[in-house]
């Protein structure tokens, strides 16, 4: 009997990138029907997206202290601590955006952030505390930052097209912070963590 784990059909070993997975049948009616009250104008989509990231930031600010508590590396802990206060400011900036639009600040569940936070939780459960868990926390945190960078980049582009200068100013400030946080996490990972985690 062979003990070696059999490779799945779609492993890299085959060289050719032939996909053996069953083809998903494409239905003729593949277009997604819009829900009632769906956005018609870019402005509506902009506002919906603001509500989404507002929810995401509020969820994140609750999750970050848990990540900080689970981290052991000093630099990682302080990077997360710093980002908690930045995130609080980012929430305030979003409130300013709603105000500038004459809307009340409203949160709408962001499924992506929920998924990223769930994944972060599992990474912590699946790693022993110490350098390996730290590496996992960095991975989870960077996925979150990348989601935020994508979101704020898009929101800033929308604000620009829509001529929402006040919003644009706030969104660009936050975008810059998210990028800086991501770079800092890369640095923490590069300088000590990943080599120790080996
Ligand atoms: Fe943020
Ligand atoms: Fe989202
Ligand atoms: Fe962030």
CSV table of C-alpha atoms and ligand atoms in Angstrom, one decimal:
chain,number,residue,atom,x,y,z
A,1,UNK,CA,0.0,0.0,0.0
A,2,UNK,CA,1.3,3.4,-0.8
A,3,UNK,CA,1.5,5.9,2.0
A,4,UNK,CA,2.1,8.9,-0.2
A,5,UNK,CA,-0.8,11.3,-0.5
A,6,UNK,CA,-2.1,11.1,-4.0
A,7,UNK,CA,-1.9,14.3,-5.8
A,8,UNK,CA,-5.2,15.8,-7.0
A,9,UNK,CA,-6.0,16.0,-10.6
A,10,UNK,CA,-5.3,19.7,-10.9
A,11,UNK,CA,-1.8,19.9,-9.3
A,12,UNK,CA,1.0,21.9,-10.7
A,13,UNK,CA,3.0,18.7,-11.6
A,14,UNK,CA,1.2,18.1,-14.8
A,15,UNK,CA,3.0,21.1,-16.3
A,16,UNK,CA,0.3,21.9,-18.8
A,17,UNK,CA,-2.4,24.0,-17.3
A,18,UNK,CA,-5.2,21.8,-18.5
A,19,UNK,CA,-8.2,22.1,-16.3
A,20,UNK,CA,-9.7,18.8,-15.5
A,21,UNK,CA,-12.4,20.2,-13.4
A,22,UNK,CA,-15.9,19.8,-14.7
A,23,UNK,CA,-16.9,22.7,-16.8
A,24,UNK,CA,-19.6,24.8,-15.3
A,25,UNK,CA,-22.4,24.9,-17.7
A,26,UNK,CA,-23.0,28.5,-18.8
A,27,UNK,CA,-26.7,29.2,-18.7
A,28,UNK,CA,-28.2,31.2,-21.4
A,29,UNK,CA,-29.8,33.5,-18.8
A,30,UNK,CA,-26.6,34.2,-16.9
A,31,UNK,CA,-27.3,37.9,-16.3
A,32,UNK,CA,-28.0,38.7,-12.6
A,33,UNK,CA,-31.3,40.4,-12.2
A,34,UNK,CA,-31.1,43.6,-10.2
A,35,UNK,CA,-32.8,43.8,-6.8
A,36,UNK,CA,-35.5,46.3,-6.0
A,37,UNK,CA,-33.9,49.6,-5.2
A,38,UNK,CA,-30.7,48.7,-6.9
A,39,UNK,CA,-28.3,51.6,-7.8
A,40,UNK,CA,-29.1,53.3,-11.1
A,41,UNK,CA,-26.5,56.1,-10.9
A,42,UNK,CA,-22.9,56.0,-10.0
A,43,UNK,CA,-23.7,58.3,-7.1
A,44,UNK,CA,-25.9,55.5,-5.7
A,45,UNK,CA,-23.2,53.0,-6.1
A,46,UNK,CA,-20.8,55.4,-4.4
A,47,UNK,CA,-23.1,55.8,-1.4
A,48,UNK,CA,-23.7,52.0,-1.1
A,49,UNK,CA,-20.0,51.4,-1.2
A,50,UNK,CA,-19.4,54.0,1.5
A,51,UNK,CA,-21.9,52.1,3.7
A,52,UNK,CA,-20.1,48.9,3.0
A,53,UNK,CA,-16.7,50.1,4.0
A,54,UNK,CA,-18.2,52.0,7.0
A,55,UNK,CA,-19.5,48.6,8.2
A,56,UNK,CA,-16.1,47.0,7.4
A,57,UNK,CA,-14.1,49.6,9.3
A,58,UNK,CA,-16.4,49.3,12.3
A,59,UNK,CA,-16.1,45.5,12.3
A,60,UNK,CA,-12.3,45.8,11.9
A,61,UNK,CA,-11.8,48.2,14.8
A,62,UNK,CA,-13.4,45.6,17.1
A,63,UNK,CA,-11.3,42.7,15.7
A,64,UNK,CA,-7.9,44.4,15.7
A,65,UNK,CA,-7.5,44.4,19.5
A,66,UNK,CA,-8.0,40.6,19.4
A,67,UNK,CA,-5.3,40.3,16.8
A,68,UNK,CA,-3.0,42.6,18.8
A,69,UNK,CA,-3.5,40.4,21.9
A,70,UNK,CA,-2.7,37.3,20.0
A,71,UNK,CA,0.5,38.8,18.5
A,72,UNK,CA,3.8,38.3,20.4
A,73,UNK,CA,6.3,40.3,18.3
A,74,UNK,CA,6.7,43.8,19.7
A,75,UNK,CA,6.8,45.5,16.4
A,76,UNK,CA,3.7,43.7,15.2
A,77,UNK,CA,1.8,44.6,18.3
A,78,UNK,CA,2.7,48.2,18.0
A,79,UNK,CA,1.8,48.2,14.3
A,80,UNK,CA,-1.6,46.9,15.1
A,81,UNK,CA,-2.1,49.2,18.0
A,82,UNK,CA,-1.2,52.1,15.7
A,83,UNK,CA,-3.7,50.9,13.1
A,84,UNK,CA,-6.5,50.7,15.7
A,85,UNK,CA,-6.3,54.5,16.3
A,86,UNK,CA,-5.9,55.1,12.6
A,87,UNK,CA,-9.0,53.0,12.0
A,88,UNK,CA,-10.9,55.1,14.5
A,89,UNK,CA,-10.0,58.2,12.5
A,90,UNK,CA,-11.0,56.5,9.3
A,91,UNK,CA,-14.4,55.9,10.7
A,92,UNK,CA,-14.7,59.6,11.6
A,93,UNK,CA,-13.6,60.4,8.0
A,94,UNK,CA,-16.3,58.3,6.6
A,95,UNK,CA,-18.8,60.1,8.8
A,96,UNK,CA,-17.5,63.3,7.3
A,97,UNK,CA,-18.1,61.8,3.8
A,98,UNK,CA,-21.7,61.0,4.6
A,99,UNK,CA,-22.1,64.5,6.0
A,100,UNK,CA,-20.7,66.1,2.8
A,101,UNK,CA,-23.2,64.1,0.8
A,102,UNK,CA,-26.0,65.2,3.0
A,103,UNK,CA,-26.6,61.6,4.1
A,104,UNK,CA,-26.7,60.1,7.5
A,105,UNK,CA,-23.9,57.6,8.3
A,106,UNK,CA,-25.2,54.2,7.7
A,107,UNK,CA,-23.5,50.8,7.8
A,108,UNK,CA,-24.3,48.0,5.4
A,109,UNK,CA,-22.8,44.5,6.0
A,110,UNK,CA,-19.6,43.9,4.0
A,111,UNK,CA,-19.5,40.2,3.3
A,112,UNK,CA,-15.9,40.4,2.2
A,113,UNK,CA,-14.7,41.9,5.5
A,114,UNK,CA,-16.7,39.4,7.4
A,115,UNK,CA,-15.0,36.6,5.5
A,116,UNK,CA,-11.6,38.1,6.0
A,117,UNK,CA,-12.2,38.4,9.7
A,118,UNK,CA,-13.4,34.9,9.9
A,119,UNK,CA,-10.3,33.7,8.1
A,120,UNK,CA,-8.2,35.7,10.5
A,121,UNK,CA,-9.9,34.0,13.4
A,122,UNK,CA,-9.3,30.5,12.0
A,123,UNK,CA,-5.6,31.3,11.3
A,124,UNK,CA,-5.2,32.1,15.0
A,125,UNK,CA,-7.0,28.9,16.0
A,126,UNK,CA,-4.8,26.9,13.7
A,127,UNK,CA,-1.4,28.2,14.8
A,128,UNK,CA,0.5,28.0,18.1
A,129,UNK,CA,1.1,31.3,19.7
A,130,UNK,CA,4.5,32.8,18.9
A,131,UNK,CA,6.3,33.4,15.6
A,132,UNK,CA,4.1,31.2,13.5
A,133,UNK,CA,0.9,32.7,14.8
A,134,UNK,CA,2.5,36.1,14.3
A,135,UNK,CA,3.2,35.2,10.7
A,136,UNK,CA,-0.5,34.1,10.3
A,137,UNK,CA,-1.7,37.4,11.8
A,138,UNK,CA,0.4,39.4,9.4
A,139,UNK,CA,-1.0,37.4,6.5
A,140,UNK,CA,-4.6,37.9,7.6
A,141,UNK,CA,-4.0,41.6,8.3
A,142,UNK,CA,-2.4,42.2,4.9
A,143,UNK,CA,-5.4,40.5,3.2
A,144,UNK,CA,-7.6,43.0,5.1
A,145,UNK,CA,-5.4,46.0,4.1
A,146,UNK,CA,-5.4,44.9,0.5
A,147,UNK,CA,-9.2,44.8,0.5
A,148,UNK,CA,-9.3,48.3,2.0
A,149,UNK,CA,-6.7,49.6,-0.5
A,150,UNK,CA,-8.8,48.3,-3.4
A,151,UNK,CA,-12.0,49.7,-1.8
A,152,UNK,CA,-10.6,53.2,-1.1
A,153,UNK,CA,-8.9,53.3,-4.5
A,154,UNK,CA,-12.3,52.7,-6.1
A,155,UNK,CA,-14.1,55.0,-3.9
A,156,UNK,CA,-11.6,57.8,-4.5
A,157,UNK,CA,-12.0,57.2,-8.3
A,158,UNK,CA,-15.8,57.5,-7.9
A,159,UNK,CA,-15.6,60.6,-5.8
A,160,UNK,CA,-13.3,62.2,-8.5
A,161,UNK,CA,-15.7,61.4,-11.3
A,162,UNK,CA,-18.6,62.6,-9.3
A,163,UNK,CA,-16.9,65.8,-8.3
A,164,UNK,CA,-17.2,65.1,-4.6
A,165,UNK,CA,-14.1,66.9,-3.6
A,166,UNK,CA,-14.7,66.8,0.2
A,167,UNK,CA,-15.1,63.1,0.1
A,168,UNK,CA,-12.2,62.6,-2.2
A,169,UNK,CA,-9.9,64.4,0.2
A,170,UNK,CA,-10.9,62.1,3.1
A,171,UNK,CA,-10.8,59.0,1.0
A,172,UNK,CA,-7.3,59.7,-0.3
A,173,UNK,CA,-6.0,60.3,3.2
A,174,UNK,CA,-7.3,56.9,4.3
A,175,UNK,CA,-6.0,55.2,1.2
A,176,UNK,CA,-2.6,56.5,2.0
A,177,UNK,CA,-2.8,55.2,5.6
A,178,UNK,CA,-3.9,51.7,4.5
A,179,UNK,CA,-1.0,51.6,2.0
A,180,UNK,CA,1.4,52.6,4.7
A,181,UNK,CA,0.0,50.0,7.1
A,182,UNK,CA,0.4,47.3,4.5
A,183,UNK,CA,4.0,48.3,3.8
A,184,UNK,CA,4.8,48.4,7.6
A,185,UNK,CA,3.4,44.8,7.9
A,186,UNK,CA,5.6,43.7,5.0
A,187,UNK,CA,8.6,45.2,6.8
A,188,UNK,CA,7.7,43.5,10.1
A,189,UNK,CA,7.4,40.2,8.2
A,190,UNK,CA,10.6,40.7,6.3
A,191,UNK,CA,12.9,41.9,9.1
A,192,UNK,CA,12.3,39.2,11.6
A,193,UNK,CA,9.1,37.2,11.6
A,194,UNK,CA,9.1,34.9,8.6
A,195,UNK,CA,12.7,33.8,9.1
A,196,UNK,CA,12.0,32.9,12.7
A,197,UNK,CA,8.8,31.2,11.8
A,198,UNK,CA,10.7,28.7,9.8
B,1,LIG,FE1,-9.2,51.1,7.4
B,2,LIG,FE1,-17.3,45.2,1.0
B,3,LIG,FE1,-6.7,49.3,7.4
